[in-house]
Every structure is written in C-alpha cells, then in structure tokens.
Coordinates of N, CA, C and O in Angstrom, one line a residue:
X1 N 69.3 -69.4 58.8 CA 68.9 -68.6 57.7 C 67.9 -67.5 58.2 O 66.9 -67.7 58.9
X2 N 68.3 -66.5 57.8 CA 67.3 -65.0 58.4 C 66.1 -65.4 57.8 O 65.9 -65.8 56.7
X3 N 65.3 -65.1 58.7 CA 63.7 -65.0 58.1 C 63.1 -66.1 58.3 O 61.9 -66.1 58.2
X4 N 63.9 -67.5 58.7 CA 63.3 -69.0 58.8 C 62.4 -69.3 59.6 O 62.7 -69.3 60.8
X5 N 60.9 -69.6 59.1 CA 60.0 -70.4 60.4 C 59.5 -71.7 60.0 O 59.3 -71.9 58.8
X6 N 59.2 -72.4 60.7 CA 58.7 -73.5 60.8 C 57.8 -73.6 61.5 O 57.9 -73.2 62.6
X7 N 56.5 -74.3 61.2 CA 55.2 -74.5 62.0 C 54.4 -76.1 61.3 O 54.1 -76.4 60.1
X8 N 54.3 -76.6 62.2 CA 54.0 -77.9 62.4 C 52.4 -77.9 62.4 O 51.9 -77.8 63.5
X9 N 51.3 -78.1 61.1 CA 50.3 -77.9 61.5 C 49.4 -79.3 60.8 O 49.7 -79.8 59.7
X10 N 48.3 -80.0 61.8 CA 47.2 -81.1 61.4 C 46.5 -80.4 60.2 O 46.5 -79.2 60.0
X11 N 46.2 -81.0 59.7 CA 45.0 -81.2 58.6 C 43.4 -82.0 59.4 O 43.2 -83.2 59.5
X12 N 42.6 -81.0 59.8 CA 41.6 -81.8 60.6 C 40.1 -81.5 60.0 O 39.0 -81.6 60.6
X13 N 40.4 -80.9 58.0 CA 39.2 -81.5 57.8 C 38.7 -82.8 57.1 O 39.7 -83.5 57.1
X14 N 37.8 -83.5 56.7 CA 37.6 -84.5 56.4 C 38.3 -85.2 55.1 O 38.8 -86.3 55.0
X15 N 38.3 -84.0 54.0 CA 38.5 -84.3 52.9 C 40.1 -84.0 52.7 O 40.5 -84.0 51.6
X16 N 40.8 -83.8 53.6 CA 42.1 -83.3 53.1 C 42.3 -82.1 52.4 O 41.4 -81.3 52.2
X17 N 44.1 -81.9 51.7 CA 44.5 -81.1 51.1 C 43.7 -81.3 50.3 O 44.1 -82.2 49.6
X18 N 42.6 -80.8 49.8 CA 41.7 -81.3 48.6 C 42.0 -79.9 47.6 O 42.8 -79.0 48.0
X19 N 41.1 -79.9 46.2 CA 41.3 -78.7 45.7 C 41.3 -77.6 46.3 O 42.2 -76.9 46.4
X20 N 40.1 -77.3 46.8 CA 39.7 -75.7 47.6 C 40.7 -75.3 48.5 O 41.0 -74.1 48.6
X21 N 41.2 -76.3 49.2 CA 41.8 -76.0 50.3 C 43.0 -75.5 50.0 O 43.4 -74.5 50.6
X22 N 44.1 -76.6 48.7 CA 44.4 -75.9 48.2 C 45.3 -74.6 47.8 O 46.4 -74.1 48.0
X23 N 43.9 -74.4 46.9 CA 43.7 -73.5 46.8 C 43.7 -72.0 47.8 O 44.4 -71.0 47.8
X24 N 42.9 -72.3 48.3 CA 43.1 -71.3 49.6 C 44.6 -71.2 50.2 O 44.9 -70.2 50.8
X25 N 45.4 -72.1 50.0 CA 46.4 -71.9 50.7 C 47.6 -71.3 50.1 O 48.5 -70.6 50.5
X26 N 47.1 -72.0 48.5 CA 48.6 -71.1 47.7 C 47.9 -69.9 47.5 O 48.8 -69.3 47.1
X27 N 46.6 -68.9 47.5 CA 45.6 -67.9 47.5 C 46.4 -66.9 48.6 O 47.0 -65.9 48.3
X28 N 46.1 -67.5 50.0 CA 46.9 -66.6 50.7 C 48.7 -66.8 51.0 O 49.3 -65.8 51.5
X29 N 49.4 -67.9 50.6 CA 51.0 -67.7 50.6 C 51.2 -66.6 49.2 O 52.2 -65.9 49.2
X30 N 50.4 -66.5 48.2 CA 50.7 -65.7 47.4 C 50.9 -64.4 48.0 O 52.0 -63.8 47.9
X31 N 49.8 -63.8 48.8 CA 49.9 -61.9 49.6 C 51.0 -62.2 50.3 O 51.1 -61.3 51.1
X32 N 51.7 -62.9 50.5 CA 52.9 -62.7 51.1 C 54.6 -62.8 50.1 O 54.5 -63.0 48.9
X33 N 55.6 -62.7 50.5 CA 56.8 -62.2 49.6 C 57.8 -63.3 49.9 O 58.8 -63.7 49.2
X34 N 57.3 -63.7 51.0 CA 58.0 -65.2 51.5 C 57.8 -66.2 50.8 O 56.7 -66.4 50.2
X35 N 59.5 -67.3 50.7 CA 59.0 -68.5 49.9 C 58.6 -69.5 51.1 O 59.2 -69.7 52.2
X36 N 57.4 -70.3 50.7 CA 56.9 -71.3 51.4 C 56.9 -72.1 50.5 O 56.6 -72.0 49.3
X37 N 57.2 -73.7 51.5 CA 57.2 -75.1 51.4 C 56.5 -75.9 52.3 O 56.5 -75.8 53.6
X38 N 55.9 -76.6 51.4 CA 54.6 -77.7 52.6 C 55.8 -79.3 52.6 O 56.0 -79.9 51.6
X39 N 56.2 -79.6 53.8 CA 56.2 -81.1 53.6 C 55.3 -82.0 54.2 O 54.4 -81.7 55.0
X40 N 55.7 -83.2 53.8 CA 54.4 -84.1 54.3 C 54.9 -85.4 53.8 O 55.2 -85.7 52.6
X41 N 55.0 -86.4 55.0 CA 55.5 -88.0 53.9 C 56.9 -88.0 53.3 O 57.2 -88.7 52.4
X42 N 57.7 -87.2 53.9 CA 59.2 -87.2 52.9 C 59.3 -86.4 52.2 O 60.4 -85.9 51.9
X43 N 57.9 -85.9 51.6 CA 57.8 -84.9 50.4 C 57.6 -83.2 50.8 O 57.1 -82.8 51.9
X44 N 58.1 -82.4 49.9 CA 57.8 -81.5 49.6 C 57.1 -80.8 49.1 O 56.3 -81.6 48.5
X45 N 56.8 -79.8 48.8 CA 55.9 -78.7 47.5 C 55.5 -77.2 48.2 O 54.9 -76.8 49.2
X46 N 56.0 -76.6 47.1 CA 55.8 -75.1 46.7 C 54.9 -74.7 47.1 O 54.2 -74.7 46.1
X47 N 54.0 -74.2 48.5 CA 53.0 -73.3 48.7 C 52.7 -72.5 48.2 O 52.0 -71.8 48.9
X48 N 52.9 -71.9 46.5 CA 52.1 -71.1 45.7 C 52.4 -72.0 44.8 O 52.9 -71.5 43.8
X49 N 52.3 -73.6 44.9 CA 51.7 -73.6 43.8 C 50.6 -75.0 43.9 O 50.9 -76.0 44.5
X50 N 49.4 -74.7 43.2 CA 48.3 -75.9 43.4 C 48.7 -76.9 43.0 O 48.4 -77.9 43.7
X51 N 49.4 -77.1 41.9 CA 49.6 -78.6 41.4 C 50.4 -79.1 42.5 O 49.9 -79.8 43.4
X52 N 51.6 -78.6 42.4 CA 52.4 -79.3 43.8 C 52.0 -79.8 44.9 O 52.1 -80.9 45.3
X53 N 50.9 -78.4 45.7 CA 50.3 -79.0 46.6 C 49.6 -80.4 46.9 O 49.7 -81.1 47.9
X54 N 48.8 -80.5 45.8 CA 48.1 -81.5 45.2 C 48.7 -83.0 45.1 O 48.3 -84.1 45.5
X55 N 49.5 -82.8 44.8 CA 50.5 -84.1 44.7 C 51.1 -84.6 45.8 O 51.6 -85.7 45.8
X56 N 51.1 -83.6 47.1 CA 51.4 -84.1 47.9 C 50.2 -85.5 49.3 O 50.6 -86.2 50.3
X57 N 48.9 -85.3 48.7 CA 47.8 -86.1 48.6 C 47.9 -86.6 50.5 O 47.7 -87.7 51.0
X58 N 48.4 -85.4 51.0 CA 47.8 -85.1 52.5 C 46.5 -85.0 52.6 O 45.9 -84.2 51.9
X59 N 45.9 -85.9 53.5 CA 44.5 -86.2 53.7 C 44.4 -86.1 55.2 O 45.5 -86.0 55.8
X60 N 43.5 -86.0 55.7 CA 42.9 -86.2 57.1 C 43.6 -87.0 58.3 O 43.7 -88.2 58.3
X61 N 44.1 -85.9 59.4 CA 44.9 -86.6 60.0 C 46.4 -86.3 59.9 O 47.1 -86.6 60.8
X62 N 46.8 -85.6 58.8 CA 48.3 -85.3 58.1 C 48.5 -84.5 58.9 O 47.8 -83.6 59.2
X63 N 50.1 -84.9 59.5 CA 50.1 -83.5 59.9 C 51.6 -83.0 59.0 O 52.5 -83.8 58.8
X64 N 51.5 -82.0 58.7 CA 52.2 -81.3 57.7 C 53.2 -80.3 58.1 O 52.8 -79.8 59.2
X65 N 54.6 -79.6 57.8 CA 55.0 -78.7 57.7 C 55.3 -77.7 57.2 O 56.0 -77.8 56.2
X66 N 55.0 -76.6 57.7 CA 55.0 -75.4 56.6 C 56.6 -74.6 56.9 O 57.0 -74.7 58.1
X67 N 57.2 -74.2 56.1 CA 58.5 -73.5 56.1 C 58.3 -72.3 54.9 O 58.0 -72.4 53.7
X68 N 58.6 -71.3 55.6 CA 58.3 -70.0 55.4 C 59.5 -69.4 55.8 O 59.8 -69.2 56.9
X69 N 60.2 -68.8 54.4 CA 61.5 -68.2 54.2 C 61.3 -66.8 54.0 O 60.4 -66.8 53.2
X70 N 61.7 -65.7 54.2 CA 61.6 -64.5 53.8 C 61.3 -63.0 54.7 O 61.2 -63.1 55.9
X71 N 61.2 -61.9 54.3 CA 60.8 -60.4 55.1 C 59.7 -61.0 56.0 O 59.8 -60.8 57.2
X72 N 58.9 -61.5 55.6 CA 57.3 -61.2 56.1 C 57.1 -63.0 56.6 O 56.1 -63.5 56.5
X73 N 58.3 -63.6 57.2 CA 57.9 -65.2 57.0 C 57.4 -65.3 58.7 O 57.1 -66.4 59.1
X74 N 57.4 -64.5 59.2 CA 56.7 -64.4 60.3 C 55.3 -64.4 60.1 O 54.7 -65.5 60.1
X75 N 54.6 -63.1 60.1 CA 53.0 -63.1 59.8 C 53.0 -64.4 58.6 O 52.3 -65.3 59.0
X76 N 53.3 -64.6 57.5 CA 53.3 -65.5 56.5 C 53.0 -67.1 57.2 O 52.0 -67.8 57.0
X77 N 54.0 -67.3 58.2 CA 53.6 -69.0 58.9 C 52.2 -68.9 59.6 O 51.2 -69.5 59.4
X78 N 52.5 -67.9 60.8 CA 51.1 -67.6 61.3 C 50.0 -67.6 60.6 O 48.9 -67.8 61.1
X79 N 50.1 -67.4 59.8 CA 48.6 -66.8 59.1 C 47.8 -68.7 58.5 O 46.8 -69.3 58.7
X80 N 49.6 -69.0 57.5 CA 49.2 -70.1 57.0 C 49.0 -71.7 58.0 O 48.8 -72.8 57.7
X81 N 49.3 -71.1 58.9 CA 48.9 -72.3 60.1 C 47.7 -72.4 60.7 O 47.2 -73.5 61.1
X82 N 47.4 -71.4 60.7 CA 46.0 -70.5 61.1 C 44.8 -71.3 60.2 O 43.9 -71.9 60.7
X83 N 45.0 -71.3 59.0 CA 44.4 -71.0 57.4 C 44.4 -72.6 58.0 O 43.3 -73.0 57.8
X84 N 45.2 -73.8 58.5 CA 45.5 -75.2 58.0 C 44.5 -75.2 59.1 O 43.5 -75.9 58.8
X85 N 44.5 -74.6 60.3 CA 44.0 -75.5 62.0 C 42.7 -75.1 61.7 O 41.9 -75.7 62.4
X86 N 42.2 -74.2 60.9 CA 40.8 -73.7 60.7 C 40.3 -74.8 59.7 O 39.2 -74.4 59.3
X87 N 40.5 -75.8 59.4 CA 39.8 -76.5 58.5 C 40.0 -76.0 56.7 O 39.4 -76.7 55.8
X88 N 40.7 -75.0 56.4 CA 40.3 -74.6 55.4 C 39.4 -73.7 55.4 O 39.3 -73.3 54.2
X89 N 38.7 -73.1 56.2 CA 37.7 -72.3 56.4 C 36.5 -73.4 55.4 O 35.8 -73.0 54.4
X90 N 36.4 -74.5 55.7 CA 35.7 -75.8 55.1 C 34.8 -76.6 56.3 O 35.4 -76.8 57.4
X91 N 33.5 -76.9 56.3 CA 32.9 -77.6 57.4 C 33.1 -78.8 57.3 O 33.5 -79.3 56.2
X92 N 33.0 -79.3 58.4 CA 33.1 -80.6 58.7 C 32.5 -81.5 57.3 O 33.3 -82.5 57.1
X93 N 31.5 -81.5 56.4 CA 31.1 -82.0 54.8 C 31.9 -81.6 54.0 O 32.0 -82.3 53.0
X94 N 32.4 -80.8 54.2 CA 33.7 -80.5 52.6 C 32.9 -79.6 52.4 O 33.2 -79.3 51.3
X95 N 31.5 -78.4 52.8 CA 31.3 -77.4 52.5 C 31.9 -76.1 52.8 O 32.6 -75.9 53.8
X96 N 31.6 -75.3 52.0 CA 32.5 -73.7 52.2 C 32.2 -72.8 53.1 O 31.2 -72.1 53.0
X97 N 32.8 -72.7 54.3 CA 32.4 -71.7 55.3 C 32.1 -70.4 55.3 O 31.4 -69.7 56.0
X98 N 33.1 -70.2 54.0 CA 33.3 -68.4 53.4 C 31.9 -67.8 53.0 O 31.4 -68.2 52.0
X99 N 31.2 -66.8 53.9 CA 30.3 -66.2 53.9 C 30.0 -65.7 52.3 O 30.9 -65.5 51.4
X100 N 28.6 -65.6 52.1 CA 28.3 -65.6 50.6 C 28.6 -64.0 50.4 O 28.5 -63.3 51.4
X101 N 28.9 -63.2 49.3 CA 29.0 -62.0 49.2 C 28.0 -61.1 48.7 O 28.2 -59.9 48.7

C-alpha cells in the first residue's frame, strides 16, 4: 500500500497511555493527513481519536504499533514515535514537561 509505515514504539513513562498522553498523541496525528492506527494486545484504535486510544489501556512497558497510512505518513510515523520514545513529553511522576507559556 503507497504511503505505508510502520514503527514499533515502548511506552517508557510510568503511567501509561494515560489521558494527557493521549491526548498529545491524537493532538499531533491530527496536523497530519495520514490515517493512523495504534495497536497493542491484539487491539487496535484510531490515533485521532482519545477515546479509542484510551481503551486500548497500554500502560508502562507496552510496546505498541503505530501504522501510518497516507501523503505525509512518513514525517507522520516519525514524529509520532518520536512523541511515544519521549515519554509523552511527561516526567518520570506523570508531570508535564511542556514549558509553561
């Protein structure tokens, strides 16, 4: 299939796919045009969307797959593998790394 990537990425902060994180992740698969899919455990779910992600109740240690279909599913995997190996941009406590504005 044109456009197909796959990237194989850990979940290595404490709390898991938790809300923020998330969040953050269907935040940035959205700036992109590509469809993405998280699996994990057998399961699947729609990278833009939170509930799905959510349900997939990947926690610490998971390691997950991202599939990224489309024009842009190149930078789109990268970016979102990037986004997983960084912790969520989340500290080691489940706090927010994201500089205050």
């Amino acid at each position: 299939m044109p456009g197909l990537r796959r990237r194989r990425a850990q979940i290595t902060n404490e709390l898991g796919l938790h809300l923020r994180a998330a969040n953050r992740l269907v935040q940035l698969a959205r700036q992109f045009r590509s469809d993405v899919r998280v699996f994990w455990n057998g399961r699947a779910a729609d990278g833009k969307s939170i509930l799905d992600l959510l349900t997939l109740g990947a926690g610490f240690g998971a390691l997950i797959e991202l599939e990224v279909t489309g024009p842009d599913s190149e930078e789109a995997a990268a970016a979102l593998s990037e986004l997983v190996e960084n912790r969520f941009r989340d500290r080691s406590d489940g706090r927010d790394l994201t500089p205050e504005p």
